[in-house]
Amino acid sequence: DAMVIQNPRYQVTQFGKPVTLSCSQTLNHNVMYWYQQKSSQAPKLLFHYYDKDFNNEADTPDNFQSRRPNTSFCFLDIRSPGLGDAAMYLCATSRDRGVYNEQFFGPGTRLTVL
Amino acid sequence: AQSVTQLGSHVSVSEGALVLLRCNYSSSVPPYLFWYVQYPNQGLQLLLKYTSAATLVKGINDFEAEFKKSETSFHLTKPSAHMSDAAEYFCAVSDRDAGNMLTFGGGTRLMVKP
């Protein structure tokens, strides 16, 4: 089945230790998104790629970076995680950026910062 | 920017009872609206979407939503709740002022009592 895969599902890191989260998709979609979701809150968009074009949300901290080496894969790098970065990180894809485009979500990676 | 308000962060119903989750939007143009469901420690799954083709939209698992322009509402309903419906539900609008990115409501946690 075509899908969005996130690895690992659970990630524990230490305060200040860089961490990378991975997302892959078999849908061949043009757009890939990264969201941060804290407990009992709505997902918050960090950035998205439209093909190779990177689009950063204005309030996304510089601590968060992303890479998309090819259509299928996208990575979220947190350079120096703080306690406030503990959250669920969701990857999503859509065929295009049209107003009616459905986003398909992965299962998420829950990040714990010690 | 467009916005979405979900009234009631928590809703509790008995098994077999009607489910009603409220969503109101603000938009100066015809909106494209979505309902997503999130089960614990999972990503978001699309329940249904409104794209102006019909005001009553049917989704998966017997959920449906009615778009009412006069009330700027897109409430989600299900005639008979199942235990398996217990989850977090998010209403979202495709925000044309933000490059068609999704703007989510705050979410409603549905609890189903036996």
JSON list of N, CA and C in Angstrom, two decimals, chain A residues 69-103:
[
{"chain": "A", "resi": 69, "resn": "PRO", "atom": "N", "xyz": [16.48, 15.03, -0.04]},
{"chain": "A", "resi": 69, "resn": "PRO", "atom": "CA", "xyz": [17.46, 14.62, -1.05]},
{"chain": "A", "resi": 69, "resn": "PRO", "atom": "C", "xyz": [16.83, 14.10, -2.33]},
{"chain": "A", "resi": 70, "resn": "ASN", "atom": "N", "xyz": [15.62, 13.60, -2.24]},
{"chain": "A", "resi": 70, "resn": "ASN", "atom": "CA", "xyz": [14.90, 13.11, -3.43]},
{"chain": "A", "resi": 70, "resn": "ASN", "atom": "C", "xyz": [13.40, 13.17, -3.16]},
{"chain": "A", "resi": 71, "resn": "THR", "atom": "N", "xyz": [12.61, 12.75, -4.14]},
{"chain": "A", "resi": 71, "resn": "THR", "atom": "CA", "xyz": [11.15, 12.85, -4.00]},
{"chain": "A", "resi": 71, "resn": "THR", "atom": "C", "xyz": [10.63, 12.06, -2.82]},
{"chain": "A", "resi": 72, "resn": "SER", "atom": "N", "xyz": [11.25, 10.93, -2.53]},
{"chain": "A", "resi": 72, "resn": "SER", "atom": "CA", "xyz": [10.69, 10.00, -1.56]},
{"chain": "A", "resi": 72, "resn": "SER", "atom": "C", "xyz": [11.04, 10.32, -0.12]},
{"chain": "A", "resi": 73, "resn": "PHE", "atom": "N", "xyz": [12.16, 10.97, 0.11]},
{"chain": "A", "resi": 73, "resn": "PHE", "atom": "CA", "xyz": [12.64, 11.13, 1.48]},
{"chain": "A", "resi": 73, "resn": "PHE", "atom": "C", "xyz": [12.70, 12.59, 1.91]},
{"chain": "A", "resi": 74, "resn": "CYS", "atom": "N", "xyz": [12.43, 12.78, 3.22]},
{"chain": "A", "resi": 74, "resn": "CYS", "atom": "CA", "xyz": [12.57, 14.11, 3.80]},
{"chain": "A", "resi": 74, "resn": "CYS", "atom": "C", "xyz": [13.02, 13.93, 5.24]},
{"chain": "A", "resi": 75, "resn": "PHE", "atom": "N", "xyz": [13.96, 14.78, 5.68]},
{"chain": "A", "resi": 75, "resn": "PHE", "atom": "CA", "xyz": [14.51, 14.66, 7.02]},
{"chain": "A", "resi": 75, "resn": "PHE", "atom": "C", "xyz": [14.28, 15.94, 7.81]},
{"chain": "A", "resi": 76, "resn": "LEU", "atom": "N", "xyz": [14.06, 15.76, 9.09]},
{"chain": "A", "resi": 76, "resn": "LEU", "atom": "CA", "xyz": [13.97, 16.89, 10.02]},
{"chain": "A", "resi": 76, "resn": "LEU", "atom": "C", "xyz": [15.17, 16.82, 10.94]},
{"chain": "A", "resi": 77, "resn": "ASP", "atom": "N", "xyz": [15.99, 17.86, 10.94]},
{"chain": "A", "resi": 77, "resn": "ASP", "atom": "CA", "xyz": [17.15, 17.94, 11.81]},
{"chain": "A", "resi": 77, "resn": "ASP", "atom": "C", "xyz": [16.88, 18.97, 12.90]},
{"chain": "A", "resi": 78, "resn": "ILE", "atom": "N", "xyz": [17.09, 18.54, 14.13]},
{"chain": "A", "resi": 78, "resn": "ILE", "atom": "CA", "xyz": [17.02, 19.47, 15.25]},
{"chain": "A", "resi": 78, "resn": "ILE", "atom": "C", "xyz": [18.43, 19.61, 15.78]},
{"chain": "A", "resi": 79, "resn": "ARG", "atom": "N", "xyz": [19.01, 20.77, 15.62]},
{"chain": "A", "resi": 79, "resn": "ARG", "atom": "CA", "xyz": [20.45, 20.92, 15.85]},
{"chain": "A", "resi": 79, "resn": "ARG", "atom": "C", "xyz": [20.82, 20.88, 17.32]},
{"chain": "A", "resi": 80, "resn": "SER", "atom": "N", "xyz": [20.04, 21.48, 18.15]},
{"chain": "A", "resi": 80, "resn": "SER", "atom": "CA", "xyz": [20.32, 21.50, 19.59]},
{"chain": "A", "resi": 80, "resn": "SER", "atom": "C", "xyz": [18.99, 21.44, 20.33]},
{"chain": "A", "resi": 81, "resn": "PRO", "atom": "N", "xyz": [18.49, 20.23, 20.51]},
{"chain": "A", "resi": 81, "resn": "PRO", "atom": "CA", "xyz": [17.15, 20.10, 21.10]},
{"chain": "A", "resi": 81, "resn": "PRO", "atom": "C", "xyz": [17.09, 20.64, 22.52]},
{"chain": "A", "resi": 82, "resn": "GLY", "atom": "N", "xyz": [16.05, 21.38, 22.78]},
{"chain": "A", "resi": 82, "resn": "GLY", "atom": "CA", "xyz": [15.77, 21.83, 24.14]},
{"chain": "A", "resi": 82, "resn": "GLY", "atom": "C", "xyz": [14.58, 21.06, 24.70]},
{"chain": "A", "resi": 83, "resn": "LEU", "atom": "N", "xyz": [14.34, 21.25, 26.00]},
{"chain": "A", "resi": 83, "resn": "LEU", "atom": "CA", "xyz": [13.23, 20.53, 26.63]},
{"chain": "A", "resi": 83, "resn": "LEU", "atom": "C", "xyz": [11.91, 20.89, 25.97]},
{"chain": "A", "resi": 84, "resn": "GLY", "atom": "N", "xyz": [11.81, 22.11, 25.47]},
{"chain": "A", "resi": 84, "resn": "GLY", "atom": "CA", "xyz": [10.58, 22.57, 24.83]},
{"chain": "A", "resi": 84, "resn": "GLY", "atom": "C", "xyz": [10.35, 21.97, 23.46]},
{"chain": "A", "resi": 85, "resn": "ASP", "atom": "N", "xyz": [11.32, 21.23, 22.94]},
{"chain": "A", "resi": 85, "resn": "ASP", "atom": "CA", "xyz": [11.16, 20.61, 21.63]},
{"chain": "A", "resi": 85, "resn": "ASP", "atom": "C", "xyz": [10.57, 19.20, 21.73]},
{"chain": "A", "resi": 86, "resn": "ALA", "atom": "N", "xyz": [10.37, 18.74, 22.93]},
{"chain": "A", "resi": 86, "resn": "ALA", "atom": "CA", "xyz": [9.73, 17.44, 23.11]},
{"chain": "A", "resi": 86, "resn": "ALA", "atom": "C", "xyz": [8.30, 17.51, 22.58]},
{"chain": "A", "resi": 87, "resn": "ALA", "atom": "N", "xyz": [7.99, 16.64, 21.64]},
{"chain": "A", "resi": 87, "resn": "ALA", "atom": "CA", "xyz": [6.70, 16.71, 20.95]},
{"chain": "A", "resi": 87, "resn": "ALA", "atom": "C", "xyz": [6.56, 15.51, 20.04]},
{"chain": "A", "resi": 88, "resn": "MET", "atom": "N", "xyz": [5.41, 15.42, 19.40]},
{"chain": "A", "resi": 88, "resn": "MET", "atom": "CA", "xyz": [5.20, 14.49, 18.29]},
{"chain": "A", "resi": 88, "resn": "MET", "atom": "C", "xyz": [5.52, 15.25, 17.01]},
{"chain": "A", "resi": 89, "resn": "TYR", "atom": "N", "xyz": [6.31, 14.64, 16.14]},
{"chain": "A", "resi": 89, "resn": "TYR", "atom": "CA", "xyz": [6.63, 15.27, 14.86]},
{"chain": "A", "resi": 89, "resn": "TYR", "atom": "C", "xyz": [5.96, 14.46, 13.75]},
{"chain": "A", "resi": 90, "resn": "LEU", "atom": "N", "xyz": [5.13, 15.15, 13.00]},
{"chain": "A", "resi": 90, "resn": "LEU", "atom": "CA", "xyz": [4.34, 14.51, 11.95]},
{"chain": "A", "resi": 90, "resn": "LEU", "atom": "C", "xyz": [4.84, 14.92, 10.58]},
{"chain": "A", "resi": 91, "resn": "CYS", "atom": "N", "xyz": [5.00, 13.95, 9.74]},
{"chain": "A", "resi": 91, "resn": "CYS", "atom": "CA", "xyz": [5.31, 14.20, 8.33]},
{"chain": "A", "resi": 91, "resn": "CYS", "atom": "C", "xyz": [4.03, 13.98, 7.53]},
{"chain": "A", "resi": 92, "resn": "ALA", "atom": "N", "xyz": [3.84, 14.78, 6.52]},
{"chain": "A", "resi": 92, "resn": "ALA", "atom": "CA", "xyz": [2.66, 14.63, 5.67]},
{"chain": "A", "resi": 92, "resn": "ALA", "atom": "C", "xyz": [3.05, 14.90, 4.22]},
{"chain": "A", "resi": 93, "resn": "THR", "atom": "N", "xyz": [2.25, 14.41, 3.30]},
{"chain": "A", "resi": 93, "resn": "THR", "atom": "CA", "xyz": [2.48, 14.67, 1.89]},
{"chain": "A", "resi": 93, "resn": "THR", "atom": "C", "xyz": [1.18, 15.07, 1.22]},
{"chain": "A", "resi": 94, "resn": "SER", "atom": "N", "xyz": [1.29, 15.76, 0.10]},
{"chain": "A", "resi": 94, "resn": "SER", "atom": "CA", "xyz": [0.14, 16.01, -0.76]},
{"chain": "A", "resi": 94, "resn": "SER", "atom": "C", "xyz": [0.61, 16.02, -2.20]},
{"chain": "A", "resi": 95, "resn": "ARG", "atom": "N", "xyz": [-0.32, 15.71, -3.07]},
{"chain": "A", "resi": 95, "resn": "ARG", "atom": "CA", "xyz": [0.02, 15.63, -4.49]},
{"chain": "A", "resi": 95, "resn": "ARG", "atom": "C", "xyz": [0.51, 16.99, -5.00]},
{"chain": "A", "resi": 96, "resn": "ASP", "atom": "N", "xyz": [-0.18, 18.02, -4.55]},
{"chain": "A", "resi": 96, "resn": "ASP", "atom": "CA", "xyz": [0.15, 19.36, -5.00]},
{"chain": "A", "resi": 96, "resn": "ASP", "atom": "C", "xyz": [-0.20, 20.34, -3.89]},
{"chain": "A", "resi": 97, "resn": "ARG", "atom": "N", "xyz": [-0.11, 21.62, -4.17]},
{"chain": "A", "resi": 97, "resn": "ARG", "atom": "CA", "xyz": [-0.44, 22.63, -3.16]},
{"chain": "A", "resi": 97, "resn": "ARG", "atom": "C", "xyz": [-1.78, 23.30, -3.45]},
{"chain": "A", "resi": 98, "resn": "GLY", "atom": "N", "xyz": [-2.60, 22.66, -4.24]},
{"chain": "A", "resi": 98, "resn": "GLY", "atom": "CA", "xyz": [-3.91, 23.22, -4.51]},
{"chain": "A", "resi": 98, "resn": "GLY", "atom": "C", "xyz": [-4.75, 23.30, -3.26]},
{"chain": "A", "resi": 99, "resn": "VAL", "atom": "N", "xyz": [-5.72, 24.19, -3.28]},
{"chain": "A", "resi": 99, "resn": "VAL", "atom": "CA", "xyz": [-6.50, 24.48, -2.10]},
{"chain": "A", "resi": 99, "resn": "VAL", "atom": "C", "xyz": [-7.29, 23.28, -1.61]},
{"chain": "A", "resi": 100, "resn": "TYR", "atom": "N", "xyz": [-7.60, 22.34, -2.48]},
{"chain": "A", "resi": 100, "resn": "TYR", "atom": "CA", "xyz": [-8.41, 21.19, -2.12]},
{"chain": "A", "resi": 100, "resn": "TYR", "atom": "C", "xyz": [-7.58, 19.94, -1.89]},
{"chain": "A", "resi": 101, "resn": "ASN", "atom": "N", "xyz": [-6.26, 20.10, -1.89]},
{"chain": "A", "resi": 101, "resn": "ASN", "atom": "CA", "xyz": [-5.41, 18.91, -1.81]},
{"chain": "A", "resi": 101, "resn": "ASN", "atom": "C", "xyz": [-5.41, 18.30, -0.42]},
{"chain": "A", "resi": 102, "resn": "GLU", "atom": "N", "xyz": [-5.72, 17.03, -0.38]},
{"chain": "A", "resi": 102, "resn": "GLU", "atom": "CA", "xyz": [-5.69, 16.29, 0.87]},
{"chain": "A", "resi": 102, "resn": "GLU", "atom": "C", "xyz": [-4.25, 16.03, 1.28]},
{"chain": "A", "resi": 103, "resn": "GLN", "atom": "N", "xyz": [-3.98, 16.13, 2.55]},
{"chain": "A", "resi": 103, "resn": "GLN", "atom": "CA", "xyz": [-2.67, 15.76, 3.08]},
{"chain": "A", "resi": 103, "resn": "GLN", "atom": "C", "xyz": [-2.74, 14.37, 3.70]}
]
